[in-house]
Coordinates of C-alpha atoms in Angstrom, one line a residue:
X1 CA 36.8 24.2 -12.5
X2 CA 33.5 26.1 -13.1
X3 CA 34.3 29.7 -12.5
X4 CA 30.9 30.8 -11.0
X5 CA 31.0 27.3 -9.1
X6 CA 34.2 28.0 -7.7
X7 CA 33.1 31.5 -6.3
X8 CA 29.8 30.1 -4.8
X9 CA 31.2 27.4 -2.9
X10 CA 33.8 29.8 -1.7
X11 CA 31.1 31.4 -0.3
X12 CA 28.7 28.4 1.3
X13 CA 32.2 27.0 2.7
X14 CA 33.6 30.3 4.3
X15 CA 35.5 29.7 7.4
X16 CA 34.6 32.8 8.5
X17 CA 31.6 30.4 10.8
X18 CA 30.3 33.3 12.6
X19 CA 29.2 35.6 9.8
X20 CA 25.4 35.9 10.1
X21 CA 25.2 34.6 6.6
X22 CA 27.2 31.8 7.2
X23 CA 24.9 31.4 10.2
X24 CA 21.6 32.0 8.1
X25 CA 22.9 29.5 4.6
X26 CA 23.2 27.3 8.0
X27 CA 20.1 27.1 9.3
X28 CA 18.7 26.8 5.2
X29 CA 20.6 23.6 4.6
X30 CA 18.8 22.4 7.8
X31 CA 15.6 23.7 7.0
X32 CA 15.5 21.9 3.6
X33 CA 17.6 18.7 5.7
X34 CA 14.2 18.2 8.1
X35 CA 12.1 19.0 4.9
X36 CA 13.5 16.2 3.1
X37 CA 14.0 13.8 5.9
X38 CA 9.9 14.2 6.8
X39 CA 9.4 13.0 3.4
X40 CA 11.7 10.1 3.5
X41 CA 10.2 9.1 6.7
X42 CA 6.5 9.7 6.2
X43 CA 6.7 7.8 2.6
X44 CA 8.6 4.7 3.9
X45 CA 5.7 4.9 7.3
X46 CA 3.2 4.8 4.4
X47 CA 5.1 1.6 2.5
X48 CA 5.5 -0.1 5.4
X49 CA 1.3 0.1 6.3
X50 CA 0.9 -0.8 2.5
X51 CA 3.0 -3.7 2.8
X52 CA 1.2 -4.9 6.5
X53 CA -2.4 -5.0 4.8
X54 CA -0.7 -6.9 1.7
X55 CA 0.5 -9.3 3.6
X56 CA -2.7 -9.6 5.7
X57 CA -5.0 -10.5 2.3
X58 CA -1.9 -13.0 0.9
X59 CA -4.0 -15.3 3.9
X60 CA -7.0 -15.5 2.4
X61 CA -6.5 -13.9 -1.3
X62 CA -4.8 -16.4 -4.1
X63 CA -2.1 -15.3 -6.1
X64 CA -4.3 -15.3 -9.5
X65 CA -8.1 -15.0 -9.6
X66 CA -10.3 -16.0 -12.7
X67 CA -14.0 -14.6 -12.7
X68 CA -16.6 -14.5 -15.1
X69 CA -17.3 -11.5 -17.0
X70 CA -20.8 -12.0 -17.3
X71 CA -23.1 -12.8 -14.6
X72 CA -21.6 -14.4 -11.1
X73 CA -20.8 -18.1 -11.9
X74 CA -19.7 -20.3 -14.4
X75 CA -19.4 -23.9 -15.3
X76 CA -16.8 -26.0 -14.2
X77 CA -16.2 -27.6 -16.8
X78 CA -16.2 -24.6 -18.8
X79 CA -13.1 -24.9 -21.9
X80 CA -11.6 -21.3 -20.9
X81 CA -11.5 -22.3 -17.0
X82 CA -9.9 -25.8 -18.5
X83 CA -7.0 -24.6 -20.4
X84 CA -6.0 -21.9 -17.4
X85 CA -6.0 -24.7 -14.9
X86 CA -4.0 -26.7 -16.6
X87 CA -1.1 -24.8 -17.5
X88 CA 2.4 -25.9 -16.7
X89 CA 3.3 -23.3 -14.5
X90 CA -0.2 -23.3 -12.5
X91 CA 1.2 -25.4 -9.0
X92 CA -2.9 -25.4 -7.9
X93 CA -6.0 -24.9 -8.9
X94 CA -8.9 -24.5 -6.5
X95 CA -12.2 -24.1 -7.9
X96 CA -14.7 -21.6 -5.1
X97 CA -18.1 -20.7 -4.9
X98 CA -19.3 -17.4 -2.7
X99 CA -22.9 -15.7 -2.0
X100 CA -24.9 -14.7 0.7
X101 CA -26.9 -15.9 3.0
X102 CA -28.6 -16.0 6.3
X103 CA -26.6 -17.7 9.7
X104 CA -28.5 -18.1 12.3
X105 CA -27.4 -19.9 15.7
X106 CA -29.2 -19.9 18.5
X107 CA -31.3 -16.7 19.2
X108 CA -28.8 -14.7 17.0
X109 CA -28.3 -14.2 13.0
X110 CA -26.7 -12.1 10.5
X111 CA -25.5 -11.6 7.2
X112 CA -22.6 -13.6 6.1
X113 CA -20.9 -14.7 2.8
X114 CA -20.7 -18.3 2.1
X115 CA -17.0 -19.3 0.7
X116 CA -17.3 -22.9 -0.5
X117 CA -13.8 -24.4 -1.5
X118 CA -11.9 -27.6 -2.2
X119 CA -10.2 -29.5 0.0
X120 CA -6.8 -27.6 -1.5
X121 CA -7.5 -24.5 -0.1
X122 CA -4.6 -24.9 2.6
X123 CA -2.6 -25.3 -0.2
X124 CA -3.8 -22.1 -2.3
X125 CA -3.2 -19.9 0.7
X126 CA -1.3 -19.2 4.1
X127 CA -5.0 -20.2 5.5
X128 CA -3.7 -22.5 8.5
X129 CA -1.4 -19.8 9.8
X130 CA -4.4 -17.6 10.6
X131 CA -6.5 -20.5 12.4
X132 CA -7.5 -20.5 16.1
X133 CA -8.6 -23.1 18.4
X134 CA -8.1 -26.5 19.1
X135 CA -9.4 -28.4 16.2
X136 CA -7.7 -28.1 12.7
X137 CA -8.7 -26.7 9.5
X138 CA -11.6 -29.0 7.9
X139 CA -14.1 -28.9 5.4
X140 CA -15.9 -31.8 5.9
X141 CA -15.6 -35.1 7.5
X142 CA -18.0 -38.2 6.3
X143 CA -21.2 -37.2 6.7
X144 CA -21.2 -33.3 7.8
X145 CA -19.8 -30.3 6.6
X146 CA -17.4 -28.2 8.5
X147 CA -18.2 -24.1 8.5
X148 CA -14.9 -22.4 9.6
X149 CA -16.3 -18.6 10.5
X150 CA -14.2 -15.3 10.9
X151 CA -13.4 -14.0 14.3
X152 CA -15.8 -11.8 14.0
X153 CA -19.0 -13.4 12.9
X154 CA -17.5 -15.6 15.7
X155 CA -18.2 -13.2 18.5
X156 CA -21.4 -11.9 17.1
X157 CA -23.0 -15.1 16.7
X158 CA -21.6 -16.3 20.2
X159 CA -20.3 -19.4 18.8
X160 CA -16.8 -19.3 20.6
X161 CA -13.9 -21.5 19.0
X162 CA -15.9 -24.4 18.8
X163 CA -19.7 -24.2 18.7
X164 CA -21.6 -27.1 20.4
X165 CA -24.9 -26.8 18.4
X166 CA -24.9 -27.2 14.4
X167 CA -25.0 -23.5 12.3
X168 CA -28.1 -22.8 10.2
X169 CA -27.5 -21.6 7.2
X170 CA -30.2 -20.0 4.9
X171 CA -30.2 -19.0 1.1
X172 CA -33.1 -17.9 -1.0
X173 CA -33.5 -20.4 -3.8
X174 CA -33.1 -19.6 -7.3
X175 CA -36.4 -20.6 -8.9
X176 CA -40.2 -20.2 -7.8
X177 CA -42.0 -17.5 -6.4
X178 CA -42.1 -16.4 -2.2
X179 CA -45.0 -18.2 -1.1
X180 CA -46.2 -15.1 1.4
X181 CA -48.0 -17.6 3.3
X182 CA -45.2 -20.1 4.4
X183 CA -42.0 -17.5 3.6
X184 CA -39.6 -20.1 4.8
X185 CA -40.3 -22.5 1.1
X186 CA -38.5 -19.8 -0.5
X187 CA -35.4 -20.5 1.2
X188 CA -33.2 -23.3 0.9
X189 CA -31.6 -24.7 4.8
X190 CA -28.7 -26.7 5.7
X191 CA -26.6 -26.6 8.5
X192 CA -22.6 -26.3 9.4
X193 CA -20.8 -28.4 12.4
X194 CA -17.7 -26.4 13.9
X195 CA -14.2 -28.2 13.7
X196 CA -13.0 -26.7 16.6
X197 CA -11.5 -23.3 15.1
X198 CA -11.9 -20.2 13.4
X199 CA -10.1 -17.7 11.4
X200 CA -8.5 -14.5 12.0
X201 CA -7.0 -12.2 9.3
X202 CA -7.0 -8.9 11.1
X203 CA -9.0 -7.5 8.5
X204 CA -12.8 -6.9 9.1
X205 CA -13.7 -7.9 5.2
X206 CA -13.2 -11.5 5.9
X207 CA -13.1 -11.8 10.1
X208 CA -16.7 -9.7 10.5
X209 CA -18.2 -11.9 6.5
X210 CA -16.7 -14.8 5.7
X211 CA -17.7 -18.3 6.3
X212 CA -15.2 -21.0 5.0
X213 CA -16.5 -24.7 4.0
X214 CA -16.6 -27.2 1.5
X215 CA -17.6 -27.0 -2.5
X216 CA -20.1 -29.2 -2.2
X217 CA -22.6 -27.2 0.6
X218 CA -22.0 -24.0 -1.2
X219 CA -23.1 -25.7 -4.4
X220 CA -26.2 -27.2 -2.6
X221 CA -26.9 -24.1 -0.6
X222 CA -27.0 -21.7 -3.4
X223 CA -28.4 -24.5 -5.8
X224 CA -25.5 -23.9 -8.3
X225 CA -24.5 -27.3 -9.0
X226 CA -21.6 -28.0 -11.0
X227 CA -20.8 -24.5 -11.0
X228 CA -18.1 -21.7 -9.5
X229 CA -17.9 -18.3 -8.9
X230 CA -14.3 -18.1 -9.0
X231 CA -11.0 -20.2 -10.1
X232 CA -8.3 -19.4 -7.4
X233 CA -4.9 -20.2 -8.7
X234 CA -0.6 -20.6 -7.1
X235 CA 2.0 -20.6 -9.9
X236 CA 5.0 -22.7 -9.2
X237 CA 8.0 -20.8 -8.0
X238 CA 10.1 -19.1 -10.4
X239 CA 7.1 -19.2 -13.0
X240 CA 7.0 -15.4 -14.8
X241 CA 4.0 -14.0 -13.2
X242 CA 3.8 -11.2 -15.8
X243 CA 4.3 -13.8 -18.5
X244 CA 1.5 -16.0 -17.4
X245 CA -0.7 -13.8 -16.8
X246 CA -1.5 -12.4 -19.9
X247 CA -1.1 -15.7 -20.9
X248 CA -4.3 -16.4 -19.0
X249 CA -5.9 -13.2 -20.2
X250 CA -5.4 -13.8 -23.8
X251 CA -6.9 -17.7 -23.0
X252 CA -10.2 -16.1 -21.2
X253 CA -10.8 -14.2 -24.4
X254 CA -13.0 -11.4 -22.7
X255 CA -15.0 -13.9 -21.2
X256 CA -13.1 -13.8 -18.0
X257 CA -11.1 -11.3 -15.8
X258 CA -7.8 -12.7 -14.2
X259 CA -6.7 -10.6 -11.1
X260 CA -3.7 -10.2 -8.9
X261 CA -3.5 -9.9 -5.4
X262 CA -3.3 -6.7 -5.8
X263 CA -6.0 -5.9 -8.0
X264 CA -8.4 -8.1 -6.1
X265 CA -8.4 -5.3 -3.2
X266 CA -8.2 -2.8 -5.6
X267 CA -10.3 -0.1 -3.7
X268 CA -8.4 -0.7 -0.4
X269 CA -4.5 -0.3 -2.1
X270 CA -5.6 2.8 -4.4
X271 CA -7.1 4.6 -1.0
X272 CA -3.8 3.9 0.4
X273 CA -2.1 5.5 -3.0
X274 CA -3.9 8.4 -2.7
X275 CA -3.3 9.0 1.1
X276 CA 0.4 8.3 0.5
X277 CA 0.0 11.2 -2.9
X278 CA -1.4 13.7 -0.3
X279 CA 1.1 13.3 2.4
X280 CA 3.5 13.7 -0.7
X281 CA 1.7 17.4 -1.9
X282 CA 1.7 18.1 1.6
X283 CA 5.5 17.7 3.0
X284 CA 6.7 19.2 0.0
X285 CA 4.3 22.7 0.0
X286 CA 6.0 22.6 3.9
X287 CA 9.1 22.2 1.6
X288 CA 8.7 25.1 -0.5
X289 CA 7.9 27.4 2.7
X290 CA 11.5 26.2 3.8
X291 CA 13.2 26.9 0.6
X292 CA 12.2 30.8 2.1
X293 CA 15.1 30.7 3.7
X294 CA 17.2 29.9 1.0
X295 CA 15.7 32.9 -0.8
X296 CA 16.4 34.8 2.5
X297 CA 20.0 34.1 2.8
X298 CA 21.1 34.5 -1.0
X299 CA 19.4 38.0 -0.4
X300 CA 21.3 39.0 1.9
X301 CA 25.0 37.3 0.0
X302 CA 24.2 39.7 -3.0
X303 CA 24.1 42.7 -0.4
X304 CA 27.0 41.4 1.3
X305 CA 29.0 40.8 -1.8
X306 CA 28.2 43.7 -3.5
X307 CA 31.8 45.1 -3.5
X308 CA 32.9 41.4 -4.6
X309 CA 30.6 41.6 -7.8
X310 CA 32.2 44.9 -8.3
X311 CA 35.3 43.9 -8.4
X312 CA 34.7 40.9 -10.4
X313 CA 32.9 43.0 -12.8
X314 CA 36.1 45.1 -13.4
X315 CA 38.0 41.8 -14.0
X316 CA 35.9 40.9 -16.8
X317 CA 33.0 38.8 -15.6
X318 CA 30.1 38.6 -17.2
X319 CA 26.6 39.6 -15.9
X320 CA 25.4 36.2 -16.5
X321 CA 28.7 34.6 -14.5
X322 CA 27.9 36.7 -11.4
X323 CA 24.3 35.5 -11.8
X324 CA 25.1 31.9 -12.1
X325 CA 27.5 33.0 -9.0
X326 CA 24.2 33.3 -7.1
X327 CA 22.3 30.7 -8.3
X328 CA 24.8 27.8 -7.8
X329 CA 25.4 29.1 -4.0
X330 CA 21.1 28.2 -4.1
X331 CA 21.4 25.1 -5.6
X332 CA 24.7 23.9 -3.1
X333 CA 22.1 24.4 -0.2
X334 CA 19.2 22.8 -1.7
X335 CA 21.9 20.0 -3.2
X336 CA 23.1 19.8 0.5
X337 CA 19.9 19.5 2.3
X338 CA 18.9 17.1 0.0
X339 CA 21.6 14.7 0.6
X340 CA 21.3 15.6 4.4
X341 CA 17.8 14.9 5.0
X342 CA 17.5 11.6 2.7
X343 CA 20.3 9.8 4.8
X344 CA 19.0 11.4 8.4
X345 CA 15.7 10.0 7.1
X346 CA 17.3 6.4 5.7
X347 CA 18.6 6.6 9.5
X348 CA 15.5 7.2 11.2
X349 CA 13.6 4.7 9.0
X350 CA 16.7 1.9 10.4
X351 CA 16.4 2.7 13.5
X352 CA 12.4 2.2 13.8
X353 CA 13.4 -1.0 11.8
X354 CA 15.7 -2.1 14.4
X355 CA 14.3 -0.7 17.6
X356 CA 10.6 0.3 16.8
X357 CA 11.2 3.8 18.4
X358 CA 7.7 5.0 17.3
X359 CA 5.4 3.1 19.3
X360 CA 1.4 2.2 18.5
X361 CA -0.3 2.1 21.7
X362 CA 1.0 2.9 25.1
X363 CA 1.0 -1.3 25.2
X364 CA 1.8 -4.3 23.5
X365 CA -0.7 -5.8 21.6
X366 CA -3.0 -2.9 21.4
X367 CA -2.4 -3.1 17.5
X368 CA -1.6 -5.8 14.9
X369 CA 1.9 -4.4 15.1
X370 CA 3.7 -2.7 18.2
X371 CA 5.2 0.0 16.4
X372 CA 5.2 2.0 13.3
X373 CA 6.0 -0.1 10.0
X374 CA 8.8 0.8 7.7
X375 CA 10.2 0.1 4.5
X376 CA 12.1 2.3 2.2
X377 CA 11.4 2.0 -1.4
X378 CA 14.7 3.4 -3.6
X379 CA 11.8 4.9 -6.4
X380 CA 10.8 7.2 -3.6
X381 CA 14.4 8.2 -2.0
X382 CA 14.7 9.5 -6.1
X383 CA 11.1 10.7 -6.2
X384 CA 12.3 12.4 -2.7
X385 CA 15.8 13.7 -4.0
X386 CA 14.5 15.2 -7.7
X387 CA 11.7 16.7 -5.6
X388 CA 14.2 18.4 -3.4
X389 CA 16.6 19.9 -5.8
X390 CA 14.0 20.7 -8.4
X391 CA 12.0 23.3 -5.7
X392 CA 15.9 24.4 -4.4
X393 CA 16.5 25.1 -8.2
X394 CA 13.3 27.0 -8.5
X395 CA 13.0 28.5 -5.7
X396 CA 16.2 30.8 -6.3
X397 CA 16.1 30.9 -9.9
X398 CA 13.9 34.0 -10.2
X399 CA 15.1 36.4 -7.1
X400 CA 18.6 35.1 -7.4
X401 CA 18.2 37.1 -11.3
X402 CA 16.2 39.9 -9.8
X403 CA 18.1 41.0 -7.2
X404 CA 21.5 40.6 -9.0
X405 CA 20.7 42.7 -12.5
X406 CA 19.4 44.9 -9.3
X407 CA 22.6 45.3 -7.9
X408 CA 24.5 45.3 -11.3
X409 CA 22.6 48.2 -12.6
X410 CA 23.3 50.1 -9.8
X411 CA 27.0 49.7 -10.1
X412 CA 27.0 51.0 -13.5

């Protein structure tokens, strides 16, 4: 075995329990134990929120995206759009077509976005298990088309789950010039009939903007016939999403941009990156202020063992031995703590699993979820674990040599 190795774990592991030292390496190990377990905890807390808002936007966002580069729409029938669509692993295609415009019902109006989709929308995303009311999810029946709102316009507009009189819709037209003295020419009107429900997706982007209904009346509304603002795409399962698409990026030749799910909500997951970065920088400068004790305690060993390093030193150590004496009796706490706070924290982050023991709220259904989200990703219990020994290791390094060649000068 390691001679200094040997020596220092002698010392962590002294049954002598009540020495002060023994007390104060102690209370290290826990220091750097609660460190580590706050950054196990915190990070999974911050995975689990990551992976609630994912699974909020899988509702309404498709697995694969295809916009135009250049300008907001393109043609359907455009070649690129043509080969992407038809690609054996592509399960469906949905062609869509969003803008603004004006809803007005009633006495009330706002700002909206427009979503016009195919019939196959329901098959393109989780749509139906968001749906409230007592109709079903509709586009357009024979004669009328269907406007399925977010909760939120919903509640502005006062339309309720099923609104009794038809939605006006309004869109300035593409052509001509605003005739100042009959403003309303510039616009081009239609209206939406309610199928008895609305959507809700928990997430203000789509509940509080989003109107949902057929191809056709966004094409009319927006006068972009034969035309799409987006190509909304589901691979069939066990197709290599990596694979396919770069597949599709290479087909769109720089004329169009394919996203992922991710990368559709890209502002909203890199916030949540950066948060999750900070809380990171954070735990582990509170980290750092508990590797102080560690510091403290091998300070006070080298005093202790002063007549040990002398007699060592007459046996034949080497200066450097004794010093590596020191610094491995450093590195056992940190290596300790480490491995104690990562499975406290691995418990903790079961237990809220299991039992929710962190509560949102003081009642149920004040929040999406009732308690704090968790889930532990193994890259961050190694993120976690390197972090941990690496600022144990530095932490001692220098003092560890300082105060040892101290004491071995002055035994000369």
């Amino acid at each position: 075995m390691n001679f200094p190795f040997y020596i220092a774990r002698r010392y962590l592991f002294s049954k002598k329990s009540t020495h002060v030292i023994n007390i104060i390496s102690g209370i290290s190990v826990v220091g750097v134990a609660v460190a580590t377990m706050a950054l196990v905890v915190t990070l999974s807390v911050f995975n689990g929120f990551h992976d609630l808002v994912a699974s909020f936007f899988t509702q309404m966002d498709p697995q694969l995206k295809v916009v135009p580069i250049k300008g907001k729409t393109a043609a359907s029938d455009d070649p690129i759009l043509q080969k992407i669509r038809h690609l054996p692993e592509v399960e469906v295609a949905t062609e869509c077509l969003e803008d603004q415009a004006l809803a007005v019902y009633g006495s009330r109006q706002m700002m909206v976005r427009v979503k016009g989709v195919e019939d196959n929308f329901d098959s393109l995303t989780h749509i139906r298990e968001v749906i409230e009311g007592d109709g079903e999810f509709a586009l357009h029946a024979a004669d009328m088309n269907y406007g399925i709102p977010g909760l939120g316009i919903a509640y502005q507009l006062g339309l309720g789950y099923t609104y009794q009189n038809p939605l006006k819709i309004y869109a300035p037209r593409r052509e001509g010039q605003l005739n100042l003295a009959n403003p309303t020419d510039g616009f081009v009107e239609d209206e939406l009939y309610s199928p008895g429900v609305v959507f809700c997706i928990k997430q203000s982007k789509y509940d509080k903007q989003y109107i949902l209904t057929s191809l056709s009346f966004a094409q009319q509304i927006f006068d972009q016939e034969g035309r799409l603002s987006s190509l909304e795409l589901r691979l069939r399962p066990g197709s290599d999403f990596e694979r396919v698409k770069e597949l599709m990026n290479q087909l769109a030749a720089g004329r169009f941009h394919v996203y992922d799910r991710y990368e559709q909500q890209d502002d909203t997951f890199r916030i949540m990156k950066v948060e999750k970065l900070m809380a990171y920088i954070f735990l582990t400068f509170i980290l750092v202020i508990a590797c102080f004790n560690i510091i403290g305690s091998i300070s006070m060993l080298i005093i202790d063992k002063r007549n040990d390093v002398v007699t060592l030193s007459n046996l034949g150590a080497k200066d450097y031995q004794i010093i590596r004496i020191f610094l491995f009796e450093g590195r056992l706490i940190s290596f300790m703590g480490a491995v104690i706070g990562i499975l406290l924290g691995l418990l903790l982050c079961w237990l809220q699993q299991q039992y929710g023991l962190v509560r949102l709220g003081s009642s149920e259904g004040s929040f999406v979820v009732d308690a704090y989200p968790v889930s532990v990703h193994p890259w961050d219990v190694v993120v976690v674990f390197f972090t941990v020994v690496a600022v144990g290791f530095l932490s001692v390094w220098y003092p560890v040599r300082y105060f040892a060649r101290r004491l071995l000068s002055n035994n000369r």
